[in-house]
């Protein structure tokens, strides 16, 4: 009798692995590409509702960041997604205070991705302006109250390094 082939891993096992194979990232990149052809209104409507869902899956599987990176690197949707993501992240600044929490490193990585996308697309710079006060004030306020303020300080460092890189002319004013 022929040897039985091993069964493929269950989808839940793949999703929770967190490692993210090249094939998995490629599929997620194609998946993200589907949304980049939508008009801005539909894209915004979809991801305003689905961003919390996407974030939860990102916490379970780091490879999901491929979708977010694709959106931030695509000139058709980068501006709209950066705005949605900054609002989403700004509302979760308090989660950076949780020591050992699984959200803090992910939030920091996402903030850095958004700051990088603004460097990549200078026309996205006005997107950061309305969130700037919320991010700085929120990070300082939470850092002052947190037992371990390091994540808040890392956020401020990443923000100021991005702005200080000389590419944000409008934010200097």
Short mmCIF file of C-alpha atoms in Angstrom, two decimals:
data_model
loop_
_atom_site.label_atom_id
_atom_site.label_comp_id
_atom_site.label_asym_id
_atom_site.label_seq_id
_atom_site.Cartn_x
_atom_site.Cartn_y
_atom_site.Cartn_z
CA UNK A 1 0.00 0.00 0.00
CA UNK A 2 1.31 3.47 -0.84
CA UNK A 3 2.43 5.57 2.09
CA UNK A 4 -0.18 8.08 3.13
CA UNK A 5 0.78 11.68 2.57
CA UNK A 6 0.85 13.82 5.69
CA UNK A 7 -2.23 15.94 6.07
CA UNK A 8 -1.74 19.67 5.51
CA UNK A 9 -1.81 21.76 8.67
CA UNK A 10 -5.17 23.03 9.76
CA UNK A 11 -5.87 26.66 8.78
CA UNK A 12 -5.96 27.68 12.44
CA UNK A 13 -2.48 26.22 12.95
CA UNK A 14 -1.12 28.12 9.96
CA UNK A 15 -2.77 31.36 11.07
CA UNK A 16 -1.42 31.13 14.59
CA UNK A 17 2.11 30.16 13.60
CA UNK A 18 3.14 33.79 13.30
CA UNK A 19 6.19 32.98 11.19
CA UNK A 20 4.74 33.72 7.77
CA UNK A 21 6.17 31.74 4.90
CA UNK A 22 7.12 33.35 1.62
CA UNK A 23 4.11 31.73 -0.05
CA UNK A 24 1.79 33.03 2.66
CA UNK A 25 3.16 36.56 2.28
CA UNK A 26 2.80 36.35 -1.50
CA UNK A 27 -0.84 35.32 -1.19
CA UNK A 28 -1.49 38.15 1.27
CA UNK A 29 0.20 40.59 -1.12
CA UNK A 30 -2.11 39.48 -3.94
CA UNK A 31 -5.07 39.71 -1.58
CA UNK A 32 -4.13 43.29 -0.68
CA UNK A 33 -3.73 44.12 -4.36
CA UNK A 34 -7.41 43.39 -4.91
CA UNK A 35 -8.37 46.31 -2.69
CA UNK A 36 -5.96 48.82 -4.21
CA UNK A 37 -8.08 49.14 -7.37
CA UNK A 38 -11.14 50.31 -5.43
CA UNK A 39 -12.09 53.95 -5.48
CA UNK A 40 -11.17 55.91 -2.36
CA UNK A 41 -14.72 56.03 -0.97
CA UNK A 42 -15.23 52.26 -1.13
CA UNK A 43 -11.72 51.52 0.15
CA UNK A 44 -12.26 53.85 3.11
CA UNK A 45 -15.71 52.43 3.85
CA UNK A 46 -14.40 48.86 3.89
CA UNK A 47 -11.32 49.46 6.01
CA UNK A 48 -12.98 51.81 8.46
CA UNK A 49 -15.05 48.80 9.47
CA UNK A 50 -12.44 46.08 8.98
CA UNK A 51 -9.34 47.63 10.53
CA UNK A 52 -10.04 46.21 14.03
CA UNK A 53 -10.50 42.76 12.45
CA UNK A 54 -7.26 43.14 10.52
CA UNK A 55 -5.45 44.27 13.66
CA UNK A 56 -6.64 41.25 15.65
CA UNK A 57 -5.36 38.95 12.93
CA UNK A 58 -2.07 40.83 12.84
CA UNK A 59 -1.66 40.14 16.55
CA UNK A 60 -2.15 36.43 15.85
CA UNK A 61 -0.03 36.29 12.68
CA UNK A 62 2.72 38.78 11.89
CA UNK A 63 2.52 37.91 8.17
CA UNK A 64 -0.74 39.90 8.00
CA UNK A 65 1.44 43.02 8.14
CA UNK A 66 2.09 42.30 4.45
CA UNK A 67 -1.43 43.57 3.72
CA UNK A 68 -0.87 46.79 5.66
CA UNK A 69 2.55 47.33 4.09
CA UNK A 70 1.05 46.84 0.63
CA UNK A 71 -1.61 49.46 1.27
CA UNK A 72 0.91 51.96 2.65
CA UNK A 73 3.28 51.43 -0.30
CA UNK A 74 0.57 51.71 -2.98
CA UNK A 75 0.11 55.22 -4.36
CA UNK A 76 -3.61 54.63 -5.04
CA UNK A 77 -4.59 53.93 -1.43
CA UNK A 78 -1.62 54.96 0.73
CA UNK A 79 -3.03 58.36 1.65
CA UNK A 80 -6.43 56.99 2.65
CA UNK A 81 -5.06 54.01 4.52
CA UNK A 82 -2.47 56.11 6.37
CA UNK A 83 -5.26 58.36 7.61
CA UNK A 84 -7.39 55.41 8.76
CA UNK A 85 -4.44 53.70 10.38
CA UNK A 86 -3.25 56.83 12.20
CA UNK A 87 -6.73 57.37 13.66
CA UNK A 88 -6.90 53.71 14.67
CA UNK A 89 -3.43 53.73 16.25
CA UNK A 90 -3.91 57.07 17.99
CA UNK A 91 -7.00 55.71 19.71
CA UNK A 92 -4.89 52.85 21.12
CA UNK A 93 -2.01 54.84 22.60
CA UNK A 94 -2.93 53.58 26.06
CA UNK A 95 -2.11 50.03 24.98
CA UNK A 96 1.55 51.01 24.74
CA UNK A 97 1.59 51.20 28.56
CA UNK A 98 0.81 47.53 29.06
CA UNK A 99 4.05 45.83 30.13
CA UNK A 100 4.57 42.59 28.29
CA UNK A 101 1.41 43.12 26.29
CA UNK A 102 1.34 41.73 22.79
CA UNK A 103 -0.21 44.88 21.32
CA UNK A 104 2.55 47.38 22.18
CA UNK A 105 5.25 46.06 19.81
CA UNK A 106 2.71 45.70 17.00
CA UNK A 107 1.41 49.23 17.52
CA UNK A 108 4.95 50.61 17.46
CA UNK A 109 5.72 48.72 14.24
CA UNK A 110 2.53 50.06 12.63
CA UNK A 111 3.31 53.64 13.65
CA UNK A 112 6.76 53.26 12.10
CA UNK A 113 5.21 51.87 8.91
CA UNK A 114 2.89 54.87 8.65
CA UNK A 115 5.73 57.31 9.26
CA UNK A 116 7.73 55.52 6.58
CA UNK A 117 4.86 55.74 4.11
CA UNK A 118 4.68 59.47 4.64
CA UNK A 119 8.37 59.66 3.81
CA UNK A 120 7.74 57.52 0.71
CA UNK A 121 4.83 59.69 -0.46
CA UNK A 122 5.44 63.33 0.52
CA UNK A 123 1.89 64.18 -0.60
CA UNK A 124 0.74 62.13 2.42
CA UNK A 125 2.35 64.61 4.79
CA UNK A 126 -0.91 66.55 5.43
CA UNK A 127 -2.43 63.27 6.68
CA UNK A 128 -0.10 63.27 9.69
CA UNK A 129 -0.79 66.88 10.71
CA UNK A 130 -4.26 66.37 12.32
CA UNK A 131 -2.96 63.36 14.27
CA UNK A 132 0.31 64.94 15.38
CA UNK A 133 -1.05 66.67 18.49
CA UNK A 134 -2.97 63.58 19.55
CA UNK A 135 0.07 61.35 19.15
CA UNK A 136 2.52 63.66 20.94
CA UNK A 137 0.17 64.71 23.76
CA UNK A 138 -1.18 61.19 24.22
CA UNK A 139 2.26 59.61 24.28
CA UNK A 140 3.60 62.16 26.78
CA UNK A 141 0.50 61.87 28.99
CA UNK A 142 0.59 58.06 29.00
CA UNK A 143 4.37 58.00 29.49
CA UNK A 144 4.03 60.20 32.57
CA UNK A 145 1.48 57.81 34.09
CA UNK A 146 2.96 54.48 32.99
CA UNK A 147 5.16 52.34 35.20
CA UNK A 148 7.24 51.54 32.11
CA UNK A 149 7.01 54.40 29.60
CA UNK A 150 9.54 52.96 27.14
CA UNK A 151 7.05 52.18 24.34
CA UNK A 152 5.64 55.71 24.46
CA UNK A 153 9.14 57.14 24.32
CA UNK A 154 10.04 54.84 21.40
CA UNK A 155 6.97 56.14 19.58
CA UNK A 156 8.00 59.76 20.13
CA UNK A 157 11.52 58.95 19.03
CA UNK A 158 10.27 57.32 15.81
CA UNK A 159 7.97 60.26 15.12
CA UNK A 160 10.63 62.90 15.71
CA UNK A 161 13.23 60.95 13.73
CA UNK A 162 10.81 60.82 10.81
CA UNK A 163 10.01 64.52 11.03
CA UNK A 164 13.64 65.43 11.68
CA UNK A 165 14.72 63.60 8.55
CA UNK A 166 14.06 66.81 6.63
CA UNK A 167 11.31 65.47 4.44
CA UNK A 168 8.37 67.02 6.30
CA UNK A 169 8.48 70.64 5.28
CA UNK A 170 4.86 71.37 6.20
CA UNK A 171 5.16 69.89 9.68
CA UNK A 172 8.04 72.19 10.59
CA UNK A 173 5.76 75.22 10.33
#
